[in-house]
Coordinates of C-alpha atoms and ligand atoms in Angstrom, one line a residue:
Chain P
M26 CA -8.0 -52.1 63.2
I27 CA -7.5 -55.8 63.0
I28 CA -7.7 -57.7 66.2
E29 CA -5.5 -60.7 66.2
S30 CA -7.3 -63.8 67.3
Q31 CA -6.1 -65.5 70.4
H32 CA -4.9 -68.6 68.7
K33 CA -2.6 -67.7 65.8
S34 CA -2.6 -70.1 62.9
A35 CA 0.4 -72.3 62.3
I36 CA -1.1 -73.4 59.0
E37 CA -3.9 -72.0 56.9
L38 CA -5.2 -73.2 53.6
D39 CA -7.4 -70.9 51.7
N40 CA -9.3 -72.5 48.8
L41 CA -6.4 -74.7 47.8
S42 CA -6.7 -76.6 44.5
I43 CA -4.2 -78.9 43.0
H44 CA -4.7 -80.6 39.7
F45 CA -2.8 -83.2 37.8
G46 CA -2.9 -84.1 34.1
S47 CA -5.3 -82.5 31.6
D48 CA -8.5 -83.2 29.6
E49 CA -9.8 -86.7 30.2
S50 CA -6.9 -87.5 32.5
L51 CA -7.5 -84.4 34.7
V52 CA -7.4 -85.2 38.4
K53 CA -8.6 -82.7 40.9
A54 CA -6.4 -84.1 43.6
V55 CA -7.2 -81.2 45.9
D56 CA -10.4 -79.3 45.2
Q57 CA -10.9 -75.9 47.0
V58 CA -9.8 -77.0 50.4
S59 CA -9.7 -74.5 53.3
F60 CA -8.8 -75.1 56.9
N61 CA -7.0 -73.6 59.7
V62 CA -4.5 -75.3 62.1
P63 CA -4.0 -73.2 65.3
E64 CA -0.5 -73.1 66.7
Q65 CA 0.3 -76.0 69.0
Q66 CA -2.7 -77.9 67.8
S67 CA -2.7 -81.4 66.4
F68 CA -4.9 -81.5 63.4
G69 CA -5.9 -84.8 61.7
L70 CA -6.6 -85.5 58.1
V71 CA -8.5 -88.7 57.3
G72 CA -10.4 -89.9 54.3
E73 CA -10.5 -92.0 51.3
S74 CA -7.4 -93.4 49.6
G75 CA -6.5 -91.1 46.8
S76 CA -8.5 -88.2 48.2
G77 CA -5.6 -85.8 48.3
K78 CA -4.2 -86.0 51.8
S79 CA -0.6 -86.5 50.9
T80 CA -0.9 -84.0 48.1
I81 CA -1.8 -81.3 50.6
L82 CA 1.2 -82.2 52.8
R83 CA 3.5 -82.2 49.8
A84 CA 2.2 -78.9 48.6
L85 CA 2.8 -77.4 52.1
A86 CA 6.4 -78.8 52.0
G87 CA 6.9 -77.2 48.6
L88 CA 7.1 -80.5 46.7
N89 CA 3.9 -79.9 44.6
Q90 CA 2.9 -76.8 42.8
H91 CA -0.7 -75.7 43.4
N92 CA -3.1 -74.4 40.8
D93 CA -5.2 -72.1 42.9
G94 CA -5.7 -70.7 46.4
N95 CA -3.2 -69.8 49.1
M96 CA -1.2 -71.4 51.8
F97 CA 0.1 -69.6 54.9
V98 CA 2.5 -70.8 57.5
E99 CA 2.7 -68.7 60.7
G100 CA 0.7 -66.1 58.9
E101 CA 3.1 -65.8 55.9
A102 CA 1.9 -66.6 52.5
L103 CA 4.0 -69.4 50.9
Q104 CA 5.8 -68.6 47.7
S105 CA 6.5 -71.2 45.1
K106 CA 10.1 -71.6 46.3
R107 CA 10.9 -72.5 49.9
D108 CA 14.1 -71.3 51.5
K109 CA 16.4 -73.1 54.0
A110 CA 14.8 -71.3 57.0
F111 CA 11.4 -72.8 56.0
Y112 CA 12.7 -76.3 56.4
K113 CA 14.1 -75.6 59.9
K114 CA 10.5 -74.6 60.8
V115 CA 8.5 -77.2 58.8
Q116 CA 9.5 -80.9 58.4
M117 CA 7.7 -83.8 56.8
V118 CA 7.6 -87.5 57.5
F119 CA 6.7 -89.4 54.4
Q120 CA 4.1 -92.1 54.0
D121 CA 6.5 -94.4 52.3
P122 CA 9.6 -95.1 54.5
Y123 CA 11.2 -97.2 51.7
A124 CA 11.2 -94.5 49.1
S125 CA 12.3 -91.7 51.3
L126 CA 15.5 -93.1 52.7
H127 CA 18.6 -93.2 50.5
P128 CA 19.3 -96.9 50.0
R129 CA 23.1 -96.4 49.9
H130 CA 23.4 -94.2 52.9
T131 CA 23.9 -95.5 56.4
I132 CA 21.5 -94.3 59.1
D133 CA 24.3 -92.2 60.5
K134 CA 24.7 -90.4 57.1
I135 CA 20.9 -90.0 56.7
L136 CA 20.7 -88.3 60.0
A137 CA 23.9 -86.2 59.6
E138 CA 22.9 -84.8 56.3
P139 CA 20.2 -82.3 57.4
L140 CA 22.5 -81.2 60.2
A141 CA 25.3 -80.5 57.8
I142 CA 23.1 -78.5 55.4
H143 CA 21.9 -76.3 58.3
G144 CA 25.3 -75.9 59.7
F145 CA 24.9 -77.6 63.1
K146 CA 28.1 -78.4 64.9
D147 CA 27.1 -80.9 67.5
S148 CA 25.9 -83.5 65.1
E149 CA 27.3 -86.4 67.2
R150 CA 25.2 -85.5 70.2
R151 CA 22.1 -84.8 68.2
I152 CA 22.2 -88.1 66.3
A153 CA 22.6 -90.1 69.5
Q154 CA 19.8 -88.1 71.2
V155 CA 17.3 -88.4 68.4
M156 CA 18.0 -92.1 68.0
E157 CA 17.2 -92.5 71.6
Q158 CA 14.1 -90.4 71.3
V159 CA 12.6 -92.7 68.6
A160 CA 13.9 -95.9 70.4
L161 CA 16.4 -96.9 67.8
P162 CA 19.3 -98.9 69.4
S163 CA 22.6 -97.4 68.7
K164 CA 23.8 -100.6 67.0
F165 CA 21.7 -99.6 64.0
R166 CA 23.6 -96.4 63.4
F167 CA 25.9 -97.8 60.8
R168 CA 23.5 -100.1 59.1
Y169 CA 21.8 -99.4 55.7
P170 CA 18.0 -99.0 55.4
H171 CA 17.6 -102.5 53.7
Q172 CA 19.1 -104.1 56.8
L173 CA 16.3 -102.8 59.0
S174 CA 12.7 -103.9 59.3
G175 CA 9.9 -101.7 58.1
G176 CA 9.2 -100.3 61.5
Q177 CA 12.8 -99.6 62.2
R178 CA 13.0 -97.7 58.9
Q179 CA 10.0 -95.5 59.8
R180 CA 11.7 -94.6 63.1
V181 CA 14.7 -93.4 61.1
A182 CA 12.4 -91.3 59.0
I183 CA 10.8 -89.7 62.1
A184 CA 14.2 -89.2 63.6
R185 CA 15.4 -87.4 60.5
A186 CA 12.4 -85.0 60.7
L187 CA 12.9 -84.4 64.4
I188 CA 16.6 -83.7 64.2
L189 CA 16.3 -80.1 63.1
E190 CA 13.8 -79.4 65.9
P191 CA 11.2 -78.0 63.7
K192 CA 8.1 -76.1 64.9
I193 CA 5.6 -77.7 62.5
L194 CA 5.6 -81.4 61.6
L195 CA 3.7 -82.7 58.6
L196 CA 3.1 -86.4 59.4
D197 CA 1.9 -88.6 56.6
E198 CA 0.8 -91.9 58.1
P199 CA 3.7 -91.9 60.6
T200 CA 2.7 -95.1 62.3
S201 CA 0.8 -97.1 59.8
A202 CA 3.9 -99.2 59.1
L203 CA 4.6 -99.7 62.8
D204 CA 3.5 -102.4 65.2
V205 CA 1.3 -101.3 68.1
S206 CA 4.0 -101.2 70.7
I207 CA 6.3 -99.0 68.6
Q208 CA 3.2 -97.0 67.6
A209 CA 2.4 -96.4 71.2
E210 CA 6.0 -95.2 71.8
I211 CA 6.0 -92.9 68.8
L212 CA 2.6 -91.4 69.7
N213 CA 3.7 -90.8 73.3
L214 CA 6.9 -89.3 71.9
L215 CA 5.0 -87.0 69.5
N216 CA 2.7 -85.9 72.3
R217 CA 5.5 -85.3 74.7
L218 CA 7.5 -83.3 72.1
R219 CA 4.4 -81.3 71.2
E220 CA 4.0 -80.3 74.8
E221 CA 7.7 -79.7 75.5
L222 CA 8.6 -77.9 72.2
S223 CA 5.2 -76.3 71.5
L224 CA 4.9 -78.1 68.2
T225 CA 2.0 -78.1 65.7
Y226 CA 1.1 -81.3 63.9
L227 CA -0.8 -81.9 60.7
L228 CA -1.3 -85.6 60.9
V229 CA -2.6 -87.9 58.1
S230 CA -3.8 -91.3 59.3
H231 CA -6.4 -93.8 58.2
D232 CA -6.6 -95.1 61.8
L233 CA -9.5 -93.3 63.4
A234 CA -8.5 -94.4 66.9
V235 CA -5.1 -92.8 66.4
V236 CA -6.6 -89.6 65.2
S237 CA -9.1 -89.3 68.0
Y238 CA -6.4 -90.0 70.5
M239 CA -3.9 -87.5 69.0
C240 CA -6.0 -84.7 67.6
E241 CA -8.2 -81.8 68.6
Q242 CA -9.7 -81.4 65.1
V243 CA -10.2 -83.7 62.2
A244 CA -10.9 -82.9 58.6
V245 CA -12.5 -85.7 56.5
M246 CA -11.6 -85.8 52.8
Q247 CA -13.1 -87.5 49.9
H248 CA -12.4 -86.9 46.1
G249 CA -10.1 -84.0 46.9
K250 CA -12.8 -82.2 48.8
L251 CA -13.0 -81.6 52.6
V252 CA -16.4 -83.0 53.4
E253 CA -16.6 -82.6 57.1
L254 CA -14.6 -80.8 59.9
L255 CA -15.0 -82.5 63.2
Q256 CA -14.1 -81.3 66.7
V257 CA -12.7 -84.1 69.0
N258 CA -13.9 -83.7 72.5
S259 CA -11.7 -84.6 75.6
K260 CA -13.1 -88.1 75.6
G261 CA -11.9 -88.6 72.1
E262 CA -15.4 -88.5 70.6
T263 CA -16.6 -86.8 67.5
H264 CA -20.1 -86.2 66.2
A265 CA -20.0 -87.2 62.5
K266 CA -23.0 -86.2 60.3
H267 CA -21.7 -86.8 56.8
P268 CA -22.6 -90.3 55.4
Y269 CA -19.0 -91.0 54.3
T270 CA -17.7 -90.2 57.8
I271 CA -20.4 -92.4 59.3
Q272 CA -19.3 -95.2 57.0
L273 CA -15.7 -94.8 58.0
N274 CA -16.6 -95.1 61.6
L275 CA -18.5 -98.3 61.0
A276 CA -15.7 -99.7 59.0
S277 CA -13.2 -99.1 61.8
K278 CA -15.1 -101.4 64.0
G279 CA -13.6 -104.5 62.3
Y280 CA -14.4 -107.0 59.6
D281 CA -18.1 -107.6 59.2
R282 CA -19.3 -109.0 55.9
K283 CA -22.8 -107.7 56.4
V284 CA -21.6 -104.1 57.0
I285 CA -19.2 -104.3 54.0
E286 CA -22.0 -105.4 51.6
E287 CA -23.9 -102.2 52.6
F288 CA -21.0 -99.9 51.8
I289 CA -21.9 -97.3 49.2
D290 CA -19.3 -96.0 46.8
H291 CA -19.9 -92.4 47.4
E292 CA -19.1 -91.6 43.8
Chain C
M13 CA -8.0 -125.1 68.2
S14 CA -10.8 -125.0 65.7
H15 CA -10.4 -126.0 62.1
S16 CA -13.1 -125.9 59.5
N17 CA -13.5 -128.9 57.2
S18 CA -11.7 -127.4 54.2
S19 CA -8.7 -126.5 56.4
K20 CA -8.1 -130.1 57.4
N21 CA -5.8 -131.0 54.6
T22 CA -2.5 -129.4 55.0
L23 CA -1.4 -126.8 52.5
L24 CA 1.7 -125.7 54.2
E25 CA 3.8 -127.4 56.9
I26 CA 6.8 -125.7 58.5
E27 CA 9.0 -127.3 61.1
N28 CA 11.9 -125.6 62.8
L29 CA 12.5 -122.8 60.3
N30 CA 15.6 -120.7 61.0
V31 CA 16.7 -117.6 59.1
T32 CA 20.0 -116.1 60.1
F33 CA 22.1 -113.2 58.8
S34 CA 25.7 -112.8 59.4
S35 CA 26.9 -109.4 60.6
V36 CA 30.1 -107.9 62.0
H37 CA 28.5 -108.2 65.5
G38 CA 27.9 -111.9 65.0
P39 CA 24.8 -113.7 63.6
I40 CA 21.4 -112.1 63.6
Q41 CA 18.6 -114.7 64.2
A42 CA 15.7 -113.3 62.3
V43 CA 13.6 -116.4 62.6
R44 CA 14.2 -119.2 65.2
N45 CA 12.7 -122.7 65.3
L46 CA 9.4 -121.6 63.9
S47 CA 6.9 -124.3 63.2
F48 CA 3.3 -124.2 62.1
K49 CA 0.9 -126.0 59.9
M50 CA -2.0 -124.5 57.9
G51 CA -4.8 -125.6 55.7
H52 CA -7.1 -123.6 53.4
E53 CA -7.7 -121.0 56.0
K54 CA -6.8 -117.5 57.1
I55 CA -3.8 -117.3 59.3
A56 CA -2.5 -114.0 60.8
I57 CA 1.0 -113.4 61.8
V58 CA 1.3 -110.5 64.3
G59 CA 4.2 -109.3 66.4
E60 CA 6.3 -106.3 66.9
S61 CA 8.6 -104.7 64.3
G62 CA 11.6 -106.8 63.6
S63 CA 10.1 -110.0 65.1
G64 CA 10.6 -111.9 61.8
K65 CA 7.2 -111.8 60.1
S66 CA 8.4 -110.7 56.7
Q67 CA 11.5 -112.9 56.8
T68 CA 9.2 -115.9 57.5
G69 CA 7.1 -115.0 54.4
R70 CA 10.2 -114.5 52.3
A71 CA 11.7 -117.8 53.4
I72 CA 8.6 -119.7 52.3
L73 CA 8.9 -118.1 49.0
G74 CA 12.6 -118.8 48.7
L75 CA 13.4 -115.1 48.6
S76 CA 15.1 -114.5 51.9
E77 CA 18.5 -112.9 51.7
G78 CA 19.6 -114.8 54.8
N79 CA 20.6 -118.4 55.5
V80 CA 17.5 -120.5 55.6
S81 CA 17.2 -123.9 57.1
A82 CA 14.3 -126.0 58.2
D83 CA 13.5 -129.6 59.1
K84 CA 10.4 -129.3 57.0
L85 CA 9.2 -126.8 54.5
I86 CA 6.4 -128.5 52.6
F87 CA 3.9 -126.8 50.4
D88 CA 1.0 -129.0 49.1
G89 CA 3.2 -132.1 49.2
V90 CA 6.2 -130.4 47.5
D91 CA 9.4 -130.2 49.5
L92 CA 10.3 -126.6 48.8
Q93 CA 13.9 -127.0 50.0
S94 CA 14.6 -129.6 47.3
L95 CA 13.4 -127.4 44.4
S96 CA 15.7 -126.2 41.7
T97 CA 15.8 -122.4 41.2
R98 CA 13.8 -122.9 38.1
D99 CA 11.1 -125.0 39.7
Y100 CA 10.9 -122.6 42.6
R101 CA 10.3 -119.7 40.2
E102 CA 7.6 -121.7 38.6
I103 CA 5.8 -122.1 41.9
R104 CA 6.3 -118.5 42.9
G105 CA 3.8 -116.3 41.3
K106 CA 1.7 -119.1 40.0
R107 CA 0.9 -121.1 43.2
I108 CA 2.4 -119.0 46.0
S109 CA 2.1 -115.3 45.7
M110 CA 3.4 -112.7 48.1
I111 CA 2.2 -109.1 48.4
M112 CA 5.3 -107.3 49.7
Q113 CA 5.3 -104.8 52.5
D114 CA 6.8 -102.1 50.4
P115 CA 4.4 -101.9 47.5
K116 CA 5.8 -99.0 45.4
Y117 CA 9.3 -100.3 46.0
S118 CA 8.3 -103.5 44.2
L119 CA 7.0 -101.7 41.2
N120 CA 9.3 -100.6 38.4
P121 CA 9.4 -96.8 38.6
V122 CA 10.0 -96.2 34.8
M123 CA 7.2 -98.5 33.5
T124 CA 3.5 -97.6 33.5
V125 CA 1.4 -99.6 35.9
G126 CA -0.6 -101.1 33.1
K127 CA 2.5 -102.3 31.2
Q128 CA 3.8 -104.0 34.3
M129 CA 0.5 -105.7 35.1
I130 CA 0.1 -107.0 31.5
E131 CA 3.6 -108.4 31.6
A132 CA 3.1 -110.1 34.9
C133 CA -0.2 -111.5 33.7
R134 CA 1.2 -112.9 30.4
I135 CA 4.2 -114.5 32.1
Q136 CA 2.0 -116.2 34.7
M137 CA -0.9 -117.2 32.5
K138 CA 0.2 -117.4 28.9
V139 CA -2.8 -115.4 27.6
S140 CA -3.1 -113.0 24.7
K141 CA -2.4 -109.4 25.2
K142 CA -6.1 -108.5 24.8
E143 CA -7.1 -111.1 27.4
A144 CA -4.4 -109.9 29.7
I145 CA -5.6 -106.3 29.5
K146 CA -9.1 -107.4 30.3
R147 CA -8.1 -109.4 33.3
C148 CA -5.9 -106.6 34.6
M149 CA -8.7 -104.0 34.3
D150 CA -11.2 -106.4 36.0
M151 CA -8.8 -107.0 38.8
L152 CA -8.1 -103.2 39.3
E153 CA -11.9 -102.7 39.5
A154 CA -12.2 -105.6 42.0
V155 CA -9.8 -103.8 44.3
R156 CA -11.9 -100.7 44.1
I157 CA -9.6 -98.6 41.9
R158 CA -12.0 -95.9 40.8
N159 CA -10.7 -95.2 37.3
P160 CA -8.7 -98.2 36.1
Q161 CA -8.1 -96.7 32.7
R162 CA -6.3 -93.7 34.1
V163 CA -4.4 -95.8 36.6
F164 CA -3.3 -98.1 33.8
N165 CA -1.4 -95.2 32.1
T166 CA 0.2 -93.8 35.2
Y167 CA 3.7 -94.3 36.6
P168 CA 4.1 -95.6 40.1
H169 CA 5.0 -92.2 41.6
E170 CA 1.7 -90.8 40.3
V171 CA -0.5 -93.0 42.4
S172 CA -1.3 -92.5 46.1
G173 CA 0.0 -94.8 48.8
G174 CA -3.2 -96.8 49.0
M175 CA -3.6 -97.1 45.2
G176 CA 0.0 -98.5 45.0
Q177 CA -1.0 -101.1 47.6
R178 CA -4.1 -102.1 45.7
I179 CA -2.1 -102.3 42.4
M180 CA 0.2 -104.8 44.1
I181 CA -2.7 -106.8 45.4
A182 CA -4.4 -106.9 42.0
M183 CA -1.1 -108.1 40.4
M184 CA -0.7 -110.9 43.0
L185 CA -4.2 -112.1 42.6
L186 CA -4.1 -112.3 38.8
S187 CA -2.9 -115.9 38.8
S188 CA -5.3 -117.0 41.6
P189 CA -2.6 -118.5 43.8
D190 CA -3.2 -121.5 46.2
L191 CA -1.3 -119.7 48.9
L192 CA -1.2 -115.9 49.3
I193 CA 1.2 -114.3 51.7
A194 CA 0.1 -110.8 52.3
D195 CA 2.6 -108.6 54.2
E196 CA 0.8 -105.6 55.6
P197 CA -1.3 -105.5 52.4
T198 CA -3.8 -102.9 53.6
S199 CA -1.8 -100.7 56.0
A200 CA -2.1 -97.7 53.7
L201 CA -5.8 -98.0 52.8
D202 CA -8.7 -96.2 54.3
V203 CA -10.8 -98.4 56.5
T204 CA -13.6 -98.9 54.1
V205 CA -11.4 -99.9 51.2
Q206 CA -9.4 -102.0 53.6
L207 CA -12.4 -104.1 54.4
Q208 CA -13.5 -104.4 50.8
V209 CA -10.0 -105.7 49.8
L210 CA -10.1 -108.2 52.6
A211 CA -13.5 -109.3 51.4
I212 CA -11.9 -110.2 48.1
M213 CA -9.3 -112.3 49.8
D214 CA -12.0 -113.9 52.0
D215 CA -13.9 -115.0 48.9
L216 CA -10.8 -116.6 47.4
V217 CA -10.4 -118.6 50.6
K218 CA -14.0 -119.6 50.8
E219 CA -14.7 -120.2 47.1
R220 CA -11.4 -121.4 45.7
G221 CA -9.8 -122.9 48.8
M222 CA -6.9 -120.5 48.9
G223 CA -4.7 -120.3 52.0
L224 CA -3.9 -116.9 53.3
I225 CA -1.1 -115.8 55.6
L226 CA -1.9 -112.2 56.6
V227 CA 0.9 -110.3 58.2
S228 CA -0.5 -107.3 60.1
H229 CA 0.0 -104.9 62.9
D230 CA -3.7 -104.4 63.2
L231 CA -4.8 -106.6 66.1
P232 CA -8.5 -105.8 66.2
L233 CA -8.7 -106.2 62.4
V234 CA -7.1 -109.7 62.3
A235 CA -9.1 -110.7 65.3
S236 CA -12.3 -110.0 63.3
F237 CA -11.1 -111.3 60.0
C238 CA -8.7 -114.3 60.4
D239 CA -9.2 -117.9 61.7
R240 CA -6.0 -118.2 63.8
I241 CA -3.4 -115.8 65.0
L242 CA 0.3 -116.6 65.4
V243 CA 2.1 -114.1 67.7
M244 CA 5.8 -113.7 67.0
Y245 CA 8.4 -112.3 69.2
A246 CA 12.1 -112.2 68.4
G247 CA 11.8 -114.7 65.6
Q248 CA 9.7 -117.2 67.5
I249 CA 6.0 -118.0 67.8
V250 CA 5.2 -117.3 71.4
E251 CA 1.5 -117.8 71.2
E252 CA -1.0 -119.3 68.8
I253 CA -4.6 -118.4 69.4
E254 CA -8.0 -118.6 67.8
A255 CA -8.6 -115.2 66.2
S256 CA -12.0 -114.6 67.9
K257 CA -10.4 -115.3 71.2
L258 CA -7.6 -112.8 70.9
N259 CA -8.9 -110.9 73.9
E260 CA -8.4 -113.9 76.0
A261 CA -4.7 -114.2 75.1
Q262 CA -2.5 -115.5 77.9
H263 CA 1.0 -114.7 76.9
P264 CA 2.2 -111.4 78.6
Y265 CA 3.6 -110.3 75.3
T266 CA 0.3 -110.6 73.5
R267 CA -1.4 -109.0 76.4
G268 CA 1.2 -106.2 76.3
L269 CA 0.6 -105.6 72.6
L270 CA -3.2 -105.4 73.2
S271 CA -2.7 -102.8 76.0
C272 CA -0.7 -100.5 73.6
L273 CA -3.7 -99.9 71.4
P274 CA -5.0 -96.3 71.3
N275 CA -8.6 -97.6 70.9
N276 CA -9.4 -97.6 74.6
A277 CA -6.9 -95.0 75.6
I278 CA -7.7 -91.8 77.6
K279 CA -6.9 -88.7 75.6
G280 CA -4.1 -86.7 77.3
Q281 CA -2.7 -89.8 79.1
P282 CA 0.2 -91.7 77.7
L283 CA -0.4 -95.0 76.0
A284 CA 0.8 -98.2 77.7
T285 CA 4.1 -99.4 76.2
L286 CA 5.6 -102.8 76.1
Q287 CA 8.0 -103.9 78.8
R288 CA 9.9 -106.6 77.1
Q289 CA 11.2 -109.6 79.1
D290 CA 14.1 -111.8 78.3
S291 CA 12.3 -114.8 79.8
W292 CA 9.7 -114.7 76.9
L293 CA 12.3 -116.3 74.7
D294 CA 12.9 -119.3 77.0
E295 CA 9.2 -120.0 77.5
V296 CA 8.6 -121.2 74.0
P297 CA 7.7 -124.8 73.9
N298 CA 9.3 -126.9 71.2
R299 CA 7.2 -128.5 68.5
Q300 CA 6.5 -131.7 70.3
E301 CA 5.2 -129.9 73.4
Q302 CA 3.0 -127.7 71.2
D303 CA 1.5 -130.7 69.6
K304 CA 0.9 -132.3 72.9
N305 CA -0.8 -129.2 74.2
A306 CA -2.9 -129.0 71.0
Q307 CA -3.8 -132.6 71.5
E308 CA -4.9 -132.0 75.0
S309 CA -7.0 -129.0 74.0
L310 CA -9.0 -131.2 71.6
V311 CA -10.3 -133.5 74.3
Ligands
ATP421 N1 2.6 -86.6 40.5 C1 1.3 -87.0 40.2 N2 0.9 -87.1 39.0 C2 -0.4 -87.4 38.7 N3 -1.3 -87.7 39.6 C3 -1.0 -87.6 40.9 C4 0.4 -87.2 41.3 N4 0.4 -87.2 42.6 C5 -0.8 -87.6 43.1 N5 -1.7 -87.8 42.0 C6 -3.1 -88.2 42.1 O1 -3.7 -87.3 43.0 C7 -4.7 -88.0 43.8 C8 -4.5 -87.8 45.3 O2 -3.3 -88.5 45.7 P1 -2.8 -88.5 47.2 O3 -1.5 -89.1 47.2 O4 -2.8 -87.1 47.7 O5 -3.9 -89.3 47.9 P2 -4.0 -89.7 49.5 O6 -5.2 -89.1 50.0 O7 -2.7 -89.4 50.2 O8 -4.2 -91.3 49.4 P3 -3.6 -92.5 50.2 O9 -4.4 -92.5 51.5 O10 -3.9 -93.7 49.4 O11 -2.2 -92.3 50.4 C9 -4.6 -89.5 43.3 O12 -5.7 -89.7 42.4 C10 -3.3 -89.6 42.7 O13 -3.3 -90.6 41.6
ATP422 N1 19.2 -108.1 54.9 C1 19.3 -108.2 56.2 N2 20.4 -108.1 56.9 C2 20.5 -108.2 58.2 N3 19.4 -108.2 59.0 C3 18.2 -108.3 58.4 C4 18.1 -108.2 57.0 N4 16.7 -108.3 56.7 C5 16.1 -108.3 57.9 N5 17.0 -108.3 58.9 C6 16.7 -108.4 60.4 O1 15.8 -109.5 60.6 C7 14.9 -109.2 61.6 C8 13.5 -109.6 61.2 O2 13.1 -108.7 60.1 P1 11.7 -108.7 59.4 O3 11.7 -107.8 58.2 O4 11.2 -110.1 59.2 O5 10.8 -108.0 60.6 P2 9.2 -107.8 60.6 O6 8.7 -108.7 61.7 O7 8.6 -108.0 59.2 O8 9.1 -106.3 61.0 P3 8.2 -105.1 60.5 O9 6.9 -105.2 61.2 O10 8.9 -103.9 61.0 O11 8.1 -105.2 59.0 C9 15.0 -107.7 62.0 O12 15.7 -107.6 63.2 C10 15.8 -107.1 60.8 O13 16.6 -106.1 61.2
MG423 MG1 -1.2 -90.6 50.9
MG424 MG1 7.9 -106.7 57.8

C-alpha cells in the first residue's frame, strides 16, 4: 500500500534534462534536475544567468521539449502536448514583459483574450477586478503596451496570468523590472492571493532578499544543475554551504570592489 | 555635495527639461522642469515606475517620441537642441550611448547576435571585419559571457534574459562613449555577474573619464556603486543626495521607497507600501533655489 504523504506535490521534476543544439554547440541548459514543490508552497529558483531557470519554467508550461526525465503537475505526468484545462491550472509570467505582450493589442484586448478562449462570460467584471488587483489605473485599459512604462507593462503581464485564477503560477522574475514600491505591492498581492486562493508558486528571481521573503525553499542553480537546496526559516535565513551560493550571498550585499576581485568563475 | 576632481568639468548640463505626450485625455507630462549637471562621474536616477527616468534618457539622446523642450541641453559644450538629425546621429552611438531597458527588444530577431555586433562595431569605428570580430569577442568576454563563440552564432531568442542584457551592454561599450546612459542594465543578471558588469563601467569612469547615468530600481545597489542619486517622482527630481548617504534621505518619497524594500522585512508580514502625496509635486524647488541650497551646503 502506498501511503500518500501529507503534503501533496503541486510540481515535481524528476531528473529533468533539456539540451539545445548538438556537437560543439550542445548546451545542457537543464542537466538532471529534480525537485519537489509541495502544494501551496512558494518555491524559489535562483542562480547564475543562463543556468536554465527560465528553461525549466518554459518546459513546465509546455513551451520547450525536454530530452529526458519527467515532470508532474498535481501528481499527473505531463505529456508533450498541454490541453486547455492545463492552462486554467498553470499560468506563467514571463521574464520579458516587452516580448510577451502583443504590441498592437490594447491592454483590454490582451486581458480579454484568455477569457474568451476559456469561455468566461463576465469578462468586463474580471478585467476591472484584475486591473485593480495589480494596481493599474483604469485609464490604461485602452492604451497599447508601448504607451506604458516598463513597470506598468509587467503589471499587465501579471494581470493576464491572474485573470484565469490558476492554481499554480510560474513566475519568471516577476518584479525585476519593477520599482521597489510596485514590487512591494505585487509581492504583497502575490502573498495575499496565495493565502486566499491556496496557490502554489515557482518563483525565479535573482534578488535574494525577495526570495527569502517570499519562499519556504530555494533551489540554487548553476550550469543547468541544481547545486543546493535551501530551506528558508521563519526569519528568512538560509544556511548555505555551497561555495557558489556563498558567493551569491556576498554579492547581494552591494558593490564592493575588493569582494568582486575575489569572485571565482565556478567553471 | 561632494565632487571628485575629475567630475568638476561639466559633461552634461540640463536645465528645465520637459517631455510631454498628447493623448485624448489631455497632455501627459512625462518629465517636468528637470535640471541637473554632471561631470565624469556616476549618477543614479531612481524613482518609481512611470516617473520619467527612461524618457529623460531618451530625451538626452534625441530619441524621445514625445515633445521635448529645454532651456539648456548641453553635452560637452555642444548644444544638443541645435543639432541636425545627421549630427545627432553622429554623436549618438559614438559619444553618447544608451543601453535600453528592453534589451532583447532592441536586438534584431532575425539576425545572429554576432552579425549585429559586427555591423554596429563597423559603423561606429570604421574598422576591418577581422578587427571588428576581435573587438566584439573581447567585449563579450569582458561582460562575462562564458562562450562568446557560441553566443556569436545564436539568434536573440536563443539567449537567456541576462545574456541578452550583457550583449546589449557589450554593444554599447564597443565605441567607448563619453557618456553612457544605462537604463536598468543589470536588472536581469544574477548578483555576481551584475557586480562584475558594474565593475567594467566603473573602470571606464575611472580610467577613461566616462560619465555614467545609471537608471535603476535597486536602491541598495546604487547607494553602494554611484556617486550621487537623483530621485524622480512624477517627472520631477524631488531629491538629490550623495549616494553613500541614501539612508539619511529626507524626502518622504525617498524614505517611502526605502521602507518598501524586502531586505529588512519580516517574513509573513506585508511589506510597507508607498502612500503617495500630491503635495510632493509642489515641494520641488526651482533651479535657482536648488543652486542656492547647494551653495549653502558647500560652506
Ligand atoms: N531556444 C533556444 N535555443 C538554443 N539555446 C537556448 C534556447 N533557449 C535557451 N537556450 C540556452 O539555454 C541556457 C539556459 O537559458 P535560460 O534562459 O534557461 O537561463 P536562465 O537561468 O533563465 O538565465 P537568466 O537569469 O539570464 O534569465 C542558455 O545558455 C541559453 O543560451
Ligand atoms: N509613447 C508614449 N505615449 C504616451 N505616454 C508615454 C509614452 N512613453 C512613455 N509615456 C509615459 O511617460 C511616463 C514616463 O515614462 P518612462 O518610460 O520614462 O518611465 P520610467 O520612469 O522609465 O518607468 P519604469 O521604471 O517603469 O521603466 C509614463 O507615465 C508613461 O506612461
Ligand atoms: Mg531567465
Ligand atoms: Mg523605464
